[in-house]
Coordinates of C-alpha atoms and ligand atoms in Angstrom, one line a residue:
X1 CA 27.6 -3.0 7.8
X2 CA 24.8 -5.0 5.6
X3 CA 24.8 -2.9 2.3
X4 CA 21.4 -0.7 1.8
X5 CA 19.1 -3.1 -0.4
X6 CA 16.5 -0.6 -1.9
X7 CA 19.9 2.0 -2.7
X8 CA 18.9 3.8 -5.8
X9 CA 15.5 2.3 -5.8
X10 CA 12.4 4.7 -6.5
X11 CA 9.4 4.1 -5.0
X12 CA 5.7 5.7 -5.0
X13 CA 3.8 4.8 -1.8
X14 CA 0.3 5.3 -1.0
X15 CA -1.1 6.3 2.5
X16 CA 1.6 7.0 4.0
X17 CA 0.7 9.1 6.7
X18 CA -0.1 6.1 9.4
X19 CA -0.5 2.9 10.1
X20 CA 1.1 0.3 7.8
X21 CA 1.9 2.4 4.4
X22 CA 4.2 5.3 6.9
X23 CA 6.0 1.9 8.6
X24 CA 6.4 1.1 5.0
X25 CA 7.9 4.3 3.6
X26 CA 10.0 4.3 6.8
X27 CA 11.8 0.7 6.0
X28 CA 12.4 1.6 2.5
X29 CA 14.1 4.7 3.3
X30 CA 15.8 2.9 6.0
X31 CA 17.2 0.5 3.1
X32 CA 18.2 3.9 1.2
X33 CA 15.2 4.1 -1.3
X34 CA 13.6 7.2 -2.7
X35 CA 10.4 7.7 -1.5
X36 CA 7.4 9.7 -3.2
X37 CA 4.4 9.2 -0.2
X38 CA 0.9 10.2 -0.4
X39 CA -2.0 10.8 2.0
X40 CA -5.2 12.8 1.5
X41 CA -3.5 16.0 2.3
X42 CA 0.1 16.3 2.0
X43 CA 0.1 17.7 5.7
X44 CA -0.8 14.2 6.8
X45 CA 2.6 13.7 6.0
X46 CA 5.0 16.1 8.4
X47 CA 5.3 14.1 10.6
X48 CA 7.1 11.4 7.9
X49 CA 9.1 13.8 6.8
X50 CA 10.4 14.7 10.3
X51 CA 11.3 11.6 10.9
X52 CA 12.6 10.5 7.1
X53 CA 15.3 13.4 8.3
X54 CA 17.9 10.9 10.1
X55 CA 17.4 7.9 7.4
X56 CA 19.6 7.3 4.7
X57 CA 17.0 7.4 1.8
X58 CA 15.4 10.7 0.2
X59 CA 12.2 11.7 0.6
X60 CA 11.7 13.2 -2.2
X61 CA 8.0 14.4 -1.9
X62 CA 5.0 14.0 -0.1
X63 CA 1.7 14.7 -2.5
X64 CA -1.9 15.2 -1.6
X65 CA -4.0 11.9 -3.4
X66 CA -7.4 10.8 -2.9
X67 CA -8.4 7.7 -4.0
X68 CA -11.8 8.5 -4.6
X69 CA -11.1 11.0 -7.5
X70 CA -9.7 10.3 -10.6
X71 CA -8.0 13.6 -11.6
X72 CA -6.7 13.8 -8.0
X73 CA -4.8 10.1 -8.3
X74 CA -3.5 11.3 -12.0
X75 CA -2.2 14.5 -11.0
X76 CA -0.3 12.4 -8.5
X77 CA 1.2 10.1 -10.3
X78 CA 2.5 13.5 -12.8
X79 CA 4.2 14.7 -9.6
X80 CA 5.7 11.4 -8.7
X81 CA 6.7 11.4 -12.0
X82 CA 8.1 14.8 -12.4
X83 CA 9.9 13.7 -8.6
X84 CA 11.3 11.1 -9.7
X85 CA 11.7 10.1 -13.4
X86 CA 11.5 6.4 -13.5
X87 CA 9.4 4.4 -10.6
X88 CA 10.5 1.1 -9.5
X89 CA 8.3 0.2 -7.0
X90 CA 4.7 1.0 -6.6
X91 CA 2.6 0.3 -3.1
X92 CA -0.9 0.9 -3.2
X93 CA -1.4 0.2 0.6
X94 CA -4.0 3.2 1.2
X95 CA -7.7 1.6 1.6
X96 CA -10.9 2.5 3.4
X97 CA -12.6 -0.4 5.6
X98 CA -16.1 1.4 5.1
X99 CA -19.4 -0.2 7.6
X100 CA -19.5 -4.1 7.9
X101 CA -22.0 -6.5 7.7
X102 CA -24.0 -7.8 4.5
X103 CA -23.4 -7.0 1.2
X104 CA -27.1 -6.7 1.2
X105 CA -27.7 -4.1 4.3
X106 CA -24.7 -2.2 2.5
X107 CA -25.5 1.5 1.0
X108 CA -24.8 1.9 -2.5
X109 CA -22.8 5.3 -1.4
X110 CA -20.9 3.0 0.7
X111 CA -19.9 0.2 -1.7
X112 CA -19.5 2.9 -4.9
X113 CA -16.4 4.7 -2.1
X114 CA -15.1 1.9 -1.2
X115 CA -14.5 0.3 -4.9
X116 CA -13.1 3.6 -5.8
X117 CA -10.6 4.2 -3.0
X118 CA -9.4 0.6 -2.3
X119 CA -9.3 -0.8 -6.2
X120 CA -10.4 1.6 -9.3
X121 CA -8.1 4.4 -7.6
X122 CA -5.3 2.0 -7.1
X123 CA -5.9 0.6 -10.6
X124 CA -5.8 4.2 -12.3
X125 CA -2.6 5.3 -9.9
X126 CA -0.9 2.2 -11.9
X127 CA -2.2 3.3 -15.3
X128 CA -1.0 6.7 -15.0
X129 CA 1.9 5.7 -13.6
X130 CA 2.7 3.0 -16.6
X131 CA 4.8 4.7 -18.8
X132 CA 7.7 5.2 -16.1
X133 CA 7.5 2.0 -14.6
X134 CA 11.3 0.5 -14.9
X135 CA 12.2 -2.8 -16.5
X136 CA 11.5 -5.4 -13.6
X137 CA 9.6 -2.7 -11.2
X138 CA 7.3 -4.4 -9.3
X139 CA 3.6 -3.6 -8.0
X140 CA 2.7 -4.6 -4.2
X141 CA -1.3 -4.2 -3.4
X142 CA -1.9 -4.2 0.3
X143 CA -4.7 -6.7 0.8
X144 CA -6.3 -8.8 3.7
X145 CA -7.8 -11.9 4.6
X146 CA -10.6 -10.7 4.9
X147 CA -10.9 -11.1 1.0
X148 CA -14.3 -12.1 -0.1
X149 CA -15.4 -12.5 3.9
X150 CA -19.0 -12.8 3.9
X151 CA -20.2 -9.7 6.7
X152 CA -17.1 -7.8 5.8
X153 CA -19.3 -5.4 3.2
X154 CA -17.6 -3.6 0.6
X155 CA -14.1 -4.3 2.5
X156 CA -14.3 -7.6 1.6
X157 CA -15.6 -7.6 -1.9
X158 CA -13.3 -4.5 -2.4
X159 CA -10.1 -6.8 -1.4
X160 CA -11.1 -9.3 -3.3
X161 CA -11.3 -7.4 -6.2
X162 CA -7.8 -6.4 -5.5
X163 CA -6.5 -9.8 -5.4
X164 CA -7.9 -10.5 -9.1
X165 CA -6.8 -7.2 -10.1
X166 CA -3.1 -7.9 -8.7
X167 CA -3.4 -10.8 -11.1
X168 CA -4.9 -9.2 -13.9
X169 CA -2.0 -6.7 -13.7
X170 CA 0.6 -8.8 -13.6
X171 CA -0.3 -10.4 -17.0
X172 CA -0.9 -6.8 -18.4
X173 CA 2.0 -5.8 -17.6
X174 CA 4.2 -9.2 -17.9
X175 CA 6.1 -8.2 -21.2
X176 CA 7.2 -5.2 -19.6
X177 CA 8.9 -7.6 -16.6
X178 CA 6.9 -6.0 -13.8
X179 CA 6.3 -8.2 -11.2
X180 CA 2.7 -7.7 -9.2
X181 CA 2.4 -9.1 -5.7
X182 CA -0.7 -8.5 -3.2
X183 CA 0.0 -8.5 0.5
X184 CA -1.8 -9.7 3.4
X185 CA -0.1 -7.3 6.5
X186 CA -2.4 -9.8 9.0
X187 CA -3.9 -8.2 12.2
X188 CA -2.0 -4.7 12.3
X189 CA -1.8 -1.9 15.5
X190 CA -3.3 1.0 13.3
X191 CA -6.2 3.2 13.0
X192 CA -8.2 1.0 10.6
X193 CA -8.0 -2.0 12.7
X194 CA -9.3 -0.1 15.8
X195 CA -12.3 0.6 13.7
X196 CA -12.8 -2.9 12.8
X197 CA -12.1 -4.0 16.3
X198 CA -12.9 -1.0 19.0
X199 CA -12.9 -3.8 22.4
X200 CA -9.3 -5.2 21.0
X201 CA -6.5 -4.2 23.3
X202 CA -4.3 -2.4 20.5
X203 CA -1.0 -4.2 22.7
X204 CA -2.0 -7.8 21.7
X205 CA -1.6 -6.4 17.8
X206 CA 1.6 -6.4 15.8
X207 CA 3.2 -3.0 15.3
X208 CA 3.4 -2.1 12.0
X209 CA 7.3 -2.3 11.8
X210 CA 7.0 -5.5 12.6
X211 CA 5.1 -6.8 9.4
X212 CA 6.9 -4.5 6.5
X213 CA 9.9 -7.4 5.8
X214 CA 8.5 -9.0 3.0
X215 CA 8.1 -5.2 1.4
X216 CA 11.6 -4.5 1.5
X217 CA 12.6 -8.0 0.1
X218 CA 10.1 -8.3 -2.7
X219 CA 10.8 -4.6 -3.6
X220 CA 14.6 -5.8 -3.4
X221 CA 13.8 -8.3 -6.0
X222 CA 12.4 -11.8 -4.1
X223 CA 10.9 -13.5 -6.6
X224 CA 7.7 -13.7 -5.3
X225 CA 3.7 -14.0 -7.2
X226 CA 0.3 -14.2 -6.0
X227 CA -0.8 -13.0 -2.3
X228 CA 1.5 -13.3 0.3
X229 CA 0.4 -13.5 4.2
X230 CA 3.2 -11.5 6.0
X231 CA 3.1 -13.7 9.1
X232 CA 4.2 -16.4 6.6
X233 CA 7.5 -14.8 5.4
X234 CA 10.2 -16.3 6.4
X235 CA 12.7 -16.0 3.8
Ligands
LIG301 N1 -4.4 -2.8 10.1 C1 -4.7 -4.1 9.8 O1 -4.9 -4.9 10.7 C2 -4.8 -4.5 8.4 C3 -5.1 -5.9 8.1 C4 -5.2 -6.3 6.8 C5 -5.0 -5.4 5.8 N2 -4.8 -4.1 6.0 C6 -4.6 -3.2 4.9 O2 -3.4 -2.4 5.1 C7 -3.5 -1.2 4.4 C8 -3.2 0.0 5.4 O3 -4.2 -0.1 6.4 P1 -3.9 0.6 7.8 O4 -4.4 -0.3 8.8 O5 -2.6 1.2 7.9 O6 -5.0 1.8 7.7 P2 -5.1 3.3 8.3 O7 -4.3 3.4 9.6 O8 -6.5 3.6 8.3 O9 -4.4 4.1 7.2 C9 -5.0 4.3 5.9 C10 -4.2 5.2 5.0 O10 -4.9 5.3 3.8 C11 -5.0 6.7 3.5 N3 -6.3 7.0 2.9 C12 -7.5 6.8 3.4 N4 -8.5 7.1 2.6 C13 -7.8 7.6 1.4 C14 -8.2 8.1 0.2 N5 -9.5 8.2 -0.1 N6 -7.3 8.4 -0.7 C15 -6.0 8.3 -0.4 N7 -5.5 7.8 0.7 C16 -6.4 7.5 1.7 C17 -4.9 7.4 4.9 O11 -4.3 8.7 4.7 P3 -5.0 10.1 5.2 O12 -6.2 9.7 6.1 O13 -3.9 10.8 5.8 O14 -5.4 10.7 3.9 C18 -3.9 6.5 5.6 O15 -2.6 6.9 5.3 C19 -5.0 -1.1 3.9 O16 -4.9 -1.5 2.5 C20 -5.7 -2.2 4.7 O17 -6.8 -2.7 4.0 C21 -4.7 -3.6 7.3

């Protein structure tokens, strides 16, 4: 048998209740991580911890986080802490996609909650999270391609604003060895992209199992900078 390659690894995940961030959570406590997940309301999460049961990793909490609020994301990241000491790995995969179309028909409600959930939030999760962040832990932010796609609204400019953040971090935080990677998942089977896409049939889309590789191996230690498309990984 392969040995377990996130084994005493420690990793905070964000949205973990669905989609891709639970498939996440899944394959690093499949590799024997330990696991801190978060969703709006930690009862999102039951159903991860039912089936973290039979893996060989730890879930070692599941904590109510919402983006959108500041003192929400920070008492978070002090209960990740308190769970689990040092982090290794941070994923800030928990995003809303928010109306499409011009950045000019968008509502300023709509752009102001999008820029908090899907980068200020994942910024500040980071920043309180600093201070435990292990020599060599790495950062993965969960982008898309739809980066800076005109008629994508705030999704796009908020994604795109990710991708400079992911670089912004990474030179921040560069003495301290943490690596900081963005990740495109591509066209996922999830809630999110049945929003974007309601006429798709969800069985021409990738599952998200089938996309979380390049998590585990960068989180492993891949050397790996910049954004990555996870149809492209073929290490
Ligand atoms: N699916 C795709 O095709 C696709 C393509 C490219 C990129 N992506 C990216 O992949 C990531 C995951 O997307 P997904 O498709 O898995 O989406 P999803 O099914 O809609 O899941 C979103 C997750 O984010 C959490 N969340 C939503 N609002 C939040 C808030 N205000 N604070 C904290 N957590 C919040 C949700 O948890 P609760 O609702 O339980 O709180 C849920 O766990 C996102 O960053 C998305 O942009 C997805």
């Amino acid at each position: 048998m392969s040995p377990l390659r996130l084994q005493g690894r420690r990793a905070v995940v964000s949205g973990g209740s669905r989609g891709v961030g639970r498939a996440v959570c899944l394959a690093y406590l499949r590799e024997g991580a330990t696991v801190v997940a978060t969703a709006r309301s930690a009862t999102h999460l039951d159903g991860l911890r039912r089936d973290a049961e039979a893996l060989p990793g730890v879930l070692a909490g599941t904590l109510a986080m919402d983006l959108a609020d500041p003192e929400s994301v920070r008492a978070a990241a002090a209960g990740a802490r308190a769970l689990l000491g040092r982090v290794d790995i941070v994923v800030n995969n928990a995003a809303v996609l928010g109306p499409r179309g011009p950045l000019t028909a968008t509502p300023f409600g709509d752009l102001r909650s999008a820029l908090a959930v899907n980068v200020a939030g994942p910024v500040e999760l980071v920043a309180a999270l600093a201070d435990a962040l292990s020599d060599g832990a790495v950062i993965i932010n969960v982008t898309s391609g739809a980066a800076g796609r005109a008629r994508w609204g705030a999704y796009g400019l908020t994604k795109a604003a990710l991708n400079i953040a992911t670089d912004m971090l990474a030179e921040d935080l560069a003495e301290r060895r943490v690596r900081c990677v963005a990740i495109n998942p591509g066209p996922v089977r999830t809630e999110m992209r049945h929003a974007a896409y309601p006429d798709e049939d969800p069985a021409t889309v990738r599952h998200p199992r089938s996309i979380v590789e390049p998590f585990v191996a960068i989180a492993a230690g891949a050397p790996v900078e910049g954004v990555l498309e996870a149809s492209e990984w073929t290490r």
